[in-house]
């Protein structure tokens, strides 16, 4: 009887080839992936001396600039700034004068109720959603903060309807903490003048915070807003009235001659 034939051995890669392949796999797994380089900050066409001179002139023009939203305490300021989104300060002031006369604390606002708040602010854009937020932020202040407006950005942005811009305004105007709130005017100035360019408000804020001299930081927010609101306007900048026209590097400017540097009349709010 013939012995059964042994099964043919299965061909396998040579041991050394296996080891080499395994080593390659391990190497690929542990080789660090090159981190993507952070995008370079755009270079600005201003020297430090020019930036300081810009803010020095703003300080001469408006020694004590003020925000133009009417308020009587930190709570009414939070509400006013939250209501000012996609609305003018003048329009907000017109609506809140009567509202704050009857509800200047979160407790009084809660007692007023959402429906009645809507009636007071119905002349403001998005008033229904804003009324809901006013009641919700009032509730959170009472429940989580003992009815007091918190001082930190981290706590302020937990309030309904309060974002980073609103938090920065409240920190500056209510508590004297130097911050820079980027609204539509500050965003436009940063990019139009190429002094603090950025694609988002956060980028513009960071760019301004890197360059504004520390001794001018406290009022910088208001100087920039007022300059954008009354001089470097959105549709057409009024360069002939600009005190920094000779320094400005905007491609839109129409004159290199700066307006006389004089203190402006006090703000009427």
Short mmCIF file of C-alpha atoms in Angstrom, two decimals:
data_model
loop_
_atom_site.label_atom_id
_atom_site.label_comp_id
_atom_site.label_asym_id
_atom_site.label_seq_id
_atom_site.Cartn_x
_atom_site.Cartn_y
_atom_site.Cartn_z
CA UNK A 1 0.00 0.00 0.00
CA UNK A 2 1.41 3.32 -0.99
CA UNK A 3 1.96 5.87 1.66
CA UNK A 4 -0.37 8.87 1.27
CA UNK A 5 1.26 11.89 -0.26
CA UNK A 6 2.08 14.68 2.12
CA UNK A 7 0.14 17.85 1.38
CA UNK A 8 2.11 20.43 -0.48
CA UNK A 9 3.42 23.10 1.85
CA UNK A 10 1.71 26.46 1.55
CA UNK A 11 4.09 29.02 0.22
CA UNK A 12 4.68 31.83 2.65
CA UNK A 13 6.80 34.91 2.33
CA UNK A 14 10.31 34.52 3.51
CA UNK A 15 10.67 35.22 7.23
CA UNK A 16 13.02 38.11 6.67
CA UNK A 17 10.57 39.70 4.26
CA UNK A 18 7.84 39.40 6.89
CA UNK A 19 10.01 41.09 9.48
CA UNK A 20 10.94 43.87 7.10
CA UNK A 21 7.31 44.51 6.22
CA UNK A 22 6.30 44.56 9.87
CA UNK A 23 9.08 47.01 10.63
CA UNK A 24 7.88 49.31 7.87
CA UNK A 25 4.35 49.21 9.27
CA UNK A 26 5.56 50.07 12.77
CA UNK A 27 7.78 52.84 11.46
CA UNK A 28 4.91 54.37 9.53
CA UNK A 29 2.74 54.29 12.64
CA UNK A 30 5.26 55.99 14.91
CA UNK A 31 6.69 58.49 12.43
CA UNK A 32 5.32 61.85 13.55
CA UNK A 33 3.12 63.64 11.06
CA UNK A 34 4.44 67.08 10.31
CA UNK A 35 2.22 69.63 12.00
CA UNK A 36 0.60 72.14 9.71
CA UNK A 37 2.10 75.54 10.09
CA UNK A 38 -0.21 78.13 11.56
CA UNK A 39 -1.13 80.73 8.97
CA UNK A 40 1.19 83.69 9.07
CA UNK A 41 -0.16 86.87 10.55
CA UNK A 42 -0.56 89.46 7.82
CA UNK A 43 2.06 92.16 8.10
CA UNK A 44 0.63 95.57 8.75
CA UNK A 45 2.02 98.67 7.01
CA UNK A 46 2.39 100.69 10.23
CA UNK A 47 5.33 101.24 12.51
CA UNK A 48 4.92 101.20 16.29
CA UNK A 49 5.40 104.95 16.35
CA UNK A 50 2.63 105.43 13.78
CA UNK A 51 0.23 103.24 15.77
CA UNK A 52 0.97 105.16 18.96
CA UNK A 53 0.44 108.45 17.13
CA UNK A 54 -2.95 107.26 15.84
CA UNK A 55 -4.20 106.56 19.36
CA UNK A 56 -2.59 109.71 20.73
CA UNK A 57 -4.61 111.77 18.26
CA UNK A 58 -7.80 109.91 19.15
CA UNK A 59 -7.10 110.73 22.80
CA UNK A 60 -6.76 114.43 22.02
CA UNK A 61 -9.92 114.42 19.93
CA UNK A 62 -12.00 112.56 22.54
CA UNK A 63 -10.27 112.57 25.96
CA UNK A 64 -13.14 110.79 27.70
CA UNK A 65 -15.12 108.82 25.12
CA UNK A 66 -18.32 107.13 26.24
CA UNK A 67 -20.54 104.37 24.99
CA UNK A 68 -23.80 105.63 23.54
CA UNK A 69 -26.14 103.01 24.99
CA UNK A 70 -28.18 104.36 27.88
CA UNK A 71 -28.02 102.31 31.09
CA UNK A 72 -28.16 102.82 34.83
CA UNK A 73 -26.29 99.78 36.17
CA UNK A 74 -24.45 96.65 34.94
CA UNK A 75 -27.71 94.75 34.44
CA UNK A 76 -29.31 97.36 32.20
CA UNK A 77 -26.02 97.60 30.29
CA UNK A 78 -26.03 93.84 29.61
CA UNK A 79 -29.61 94.07 28.39
CA UNK A 80 -28.95 97.15 26.24
CA UNK A 81 -25.89 95.64 24.55
CA UNK A 82 -27.71 92.35 23.93
CA UNK A 83 -30.58 94.30 22.34
CA UNK A 84 -28.20 96.32 20.15
CA UNK A 85 -27.34 93.39 17.86
CA UNK A 86 -28.45 94.37 14.34
CA UNK A 87 -29.89 97.61 15.70
CA UNK A 88 -28.68 101.17 16.22
CA UNK A 89 -27.82 102.55 19.64
CA UNK A 90 -30.35 105.34 19.10
CA UNK A 91 -33.08 102.82 18.35
CA UNK A 92 -32.21 100.75 21.41
CA UNK A 93 -32.16 103.81 23.66
CA UNK A 94 -35.60 104.85 22.44
CA UNK A 95 -37.02 101.44 23.39
CA UNK A 96 -35.19 100.91 26.67
CA UNK A 97 -35.87 104.26 28.34
CA UNK A 98 -39.37 103.18 29.28
CA UNK A 99 -38.34 99.57 29.90
CA UNK A 100 -35.55 100.41 32.35
CA UNK A 101 -37.80 102.87 34.16
CA UNK A 102 -39.90 99.90 35.35
CA UNK A 103 -37.36 97.05 35.23
CA UNK A 104 -33.77 97.90 36.15
CA UNK A 105 -32.97 94.62 37.94
CA UNK A 106 -33.29 90.99 36.85
CA UNK A 107 -35.96 90.41 39.49
CA UNK A 108 -38.11 93.25 38.15
CA UNK A 109 -37.56 92.06 34.58
CA UNK A 110 -38.78 88.58 35.49
CA UNK A 111 -41.83 90.08 37.19
CA UNK A 112 -42.55 92.05 34.01
CA UNK A 113 -42.60 88.89 31.92
CA UNK A 114 -41.69 88.12 28.32
CA UNK A 115 -44.92 89.37 26.76
CA UNK A 116 -44.65 92.82 28.31
CA UNK A 117 -40.93 93.03 27.51
CA UNK A 118 -41.86 92.39 23.87
CA UNK A 119 -44.21 95.35 23.94
CA UNK A 120 -41.45 97.67 25.17
CA UNK A 121 -38.87 96.59 22.58
CA UNK A 122 -41.05 95.82 19.54
CA UNK A 123 -39.45 98.68 17.58
CA UNK A 124 -36.10 96.81 17.67
CA UNK A 125 -35.24 94.18 15.08
CA UNK A 126 -35.64 90.53 16.16
CA UNK A 127 -37.56 91.76 19.21
CA UNK A 128 -39.36 88.47 19.88
CA UNK A 129 -36.18 86.44 20.24
CA UNK A 130 -34.48 89.27 22.12
CA UNK A 131 -37.34 89.48 24.63
CA UNK A 132 -36.99 85.76 25.22
CA UNK A 133 -33.26 86.17 25.83
CA UNK A 134 -33.77 89.10 28.21
CA UNK A 135 -36.06 86.97 30.37
CA UNK A 136 -33.75 83.96 30.13
CA UNK A 137 -30.63 85.94 31.08
CA UNK A 138 -32.54 87.56 33.95
CA UNK A 139 -33.52 84.10 35.20
CA UNK A 140 -29.94 82.87 34.99
CA UNK A 141 -28.64 85.93 36.85
CA UNK A 142 -31.11 85.31 39.66
CA UNK A 143 -30.63 81.54 39.81
CA UNK A 144 -26.86 81.30 39.27
CA UNK A 145 -25.38 84.67 40.25
CA UNK A 146 -27.59 85.98 43.04
CA UNK A 147 -29.03 88.66 40.79
CA UNK A 148 -25.60 90.24 40.19
CA UNK A 149 -23.89 90.60 36.81
CA UNK A 150 -20.65 88.56 36.82
CA UNK A 151 -17.35 90.26 36.03
CA UNK A 152 -15.55 87.58 34.00
CA UNK A 153 -15.93 86.89 30.29
CA UNK A 154 -16.24 83.16 30.94
CA UNK A 155 -19.30 83.74 33.15
CA UNK A 156 -20.84 86.52 31.07
CA UNK A 157 -20.97 84.44 27.88
CA UNK A 158 -23.05 81.80 29.68
CA UNK A 159 -25.93 84.29 29.77
CA UNK A 160 -28.50 83.81 26.98
CA UNK A 161 -27.99 86.32 24.17
CA UNK A 162 -24.55 87.35 25.44
CA UNK A 163 -21.57 86.69 23.20
CA UNK A 164 -17.94 87.73 23.38
CA UNK A 165 -18.60 91.25 22.09
CA UNK A 166 -21.31 91.94 24.66
CA UNK A 167 -19.14 90.46 27.42
CA UNK A 168 -16.24 92.72 26.45
CA UNK A 169 -18.44 95.82 26.46
CA UNK A 170 -19.80 94.98 29.92
CA UNK A 171 -16.34 94.24 31.32
CA UNK A 172 -15.06 97.57 30.06
CA UNK A 173 -18.00 99.88 30.73
CA UNK A 174 -19.39 98.33 33.89
CA UNK A 175 -16.24 97.10 35.62
CA UNK A 176 -13.38 99.13 34.13
CA UNK A 177 -11.55 96.08 32.74
CA UNK A 178 -9.61 96.98 29.55
CA UNK A 179 -11.02 94.92 26.67
CA UNK A 180 -11.78 95.45 23.01
CA UNK A 181 -15.27 94.67 21.73
CA UNK A 182 -15.35 94.24 17.96
CA UNK A 183 -18.59 95.49 16.47
CA UNK A 184 -19.21 96.29 12.80
CA UNK A 185 -17.33 99.62 13.08
CA UNK A 186 -14.22 98.20 14.73
CA UNK A 187 -14.19 95.28 12.28
CA UNK A 188 -14.37 97.69 9.36
CA UNK A 189 -11.62 99.96 10.72
CA UNK A 190 -9.29 97.04 11.35
CA UNK A 191 -9.61 95.79 7.79
CA UNK A 192 -10.09 99.03 5.86
CA UNK A 193 -7.06 100.71 7.44
CA UNK A 194 -5.13 97.40 7.31
CA UNK A 195 -4.13 98.07 10.91
CA UNK A 196 -5.72 94.94 12.42
CA UNK A 197 -6.86 92.74 9.54
CA UNK A 198 -8.88 89.62 10.16
CA UNK A 199 -11.60 87.45 8.65
CA UNK A 200 -13.60 87.23 11.87
CA UNK A 201 -14.29 89.56 14.82
CA UNK A 202 -12.10 87.35 17.03
CA UNK A 203 -9.17 87.69 14.60
CA UNK A 204 -9.58 91.47 14.45
CA UNK A 205 -9.80 91.64 18.24
CA UNK A 206 -6.60 89.62 18.63
CA UNK A 207 -4.84 91.77 16.03
CA UNK A 208 -5.80 95.02 17.78
CA UNK A 209 -4.84 93.65 21.18
CA UNK A 210 -1.34 92.91 19.86
CA UNK A 211 -0.73 96.47 18.68
CA UNK A 212 -2.67 98.92 20.86
CA UNK A 213 -0.31 100.59 23.34
CA UNK A 214 -1.23 99.52 26.87
CA UNK A 215 -1.73 103.08 28.10
CA UNK A 216 -4.35 103.67 25.41
CA UNK A 217 -6.15 100.32 25.69
CA UNK A 218 -8.89 101.32 28.12
CA UNK A 219 -10.51 103.86 25.76
CA UNK A 220 -9.47 102.24 22.46
CA UNK A 221 -12.79 100.43 22.07
CA UNK A 222 -14.80 103.66 22.13
CA UNK A 223 -12.31 105.63 20.03
CA UNK A 224 -12.48 103.06 17.26
CA UNK A 225 -16.28 102.74 17.36
CA UNK A 226 -16.81 106.51 17.32
CA UNK A 227 -14.25 106.99 14.54
CA UNK A 228 -16.05 104.39 12.46
CA UNK A 229 -19.50 105.72 13.26
CA UNK A 230 -18.87 109.40 12.59
CA UNK A 231 -15.83 109.63 10.30
CA UNK A 232 -14.66 106.41 8.66
CA UNK A 233 -18.22 105.52 7.67
CA UNK A 234 -19.24 102.29 5.98
CA UNK A 235 -20.48 103.60 2.65
CA UNK A 236 -18.07 106.47 2.22
CA UNK A 237 -15.30 107.46 4.62
CA UNK A 238 -15.15 111.21 5.27
CA UNK A 239 -11.38 111.47 4.92
CA UNK A 240 -11.38 115.27 4.89
CA UNK A 241 -12.58 115.16 8.52
CA UNK A 242 -10.08 112.50 9.61
CA UNK A 243 -7.35 113.40 12.10
CA UNK A 244 -5.20 110.44 11.00
CA UNK A 245 -5.54 110.86 7.22
CA UNK A 246 -1.81 111.47 6.82
CA UNK A 247 -0.95 108.20 8.62
CA UNK A 248 -3.80 106.05 7.29
CA UNK A 249 -2.76 103.33 4.83
CA UNK A 250 -6.26 102.57 3.53
CA UNK A 251 -6.52 102.12 -0.22
CA UNK A 252 -9.88 103.89 -0.07
CA UNK A 253 -8.72 107.17 1.44
CA UNK A 254 -9.17 110.32 -0.60
CA UNK A 255 -6.68 112.69 1.03
CA UNK A 256 -3.29 112.65 2.73
CA UNK A 257 -3.99 115.81 4.67
CA UNK A 258 -5.10 115.29 8.27
CA UNK A 259 -7.96 117.34 9.67
CA UNK A 260 -7.06 119.81 12.46
CA UNK A 261 -6.49 118.00 15.75
CA UNK A 262 -8.89 119.62 18.20
CA UNK A 263 -10.99 118.29 21.03
CA UNK A 264 -14.53 117.59 19.92
CA UNK A 265 -17.57 118.84 21.83
CA UNK A 266 -18.73 116.48 24.59
CA UNK A 267 -20.95 113.60 23.54
CA UNK A 268 -24.68 114.03 23.93
CA UNK A 269 -26.29 110.68 24.76
#
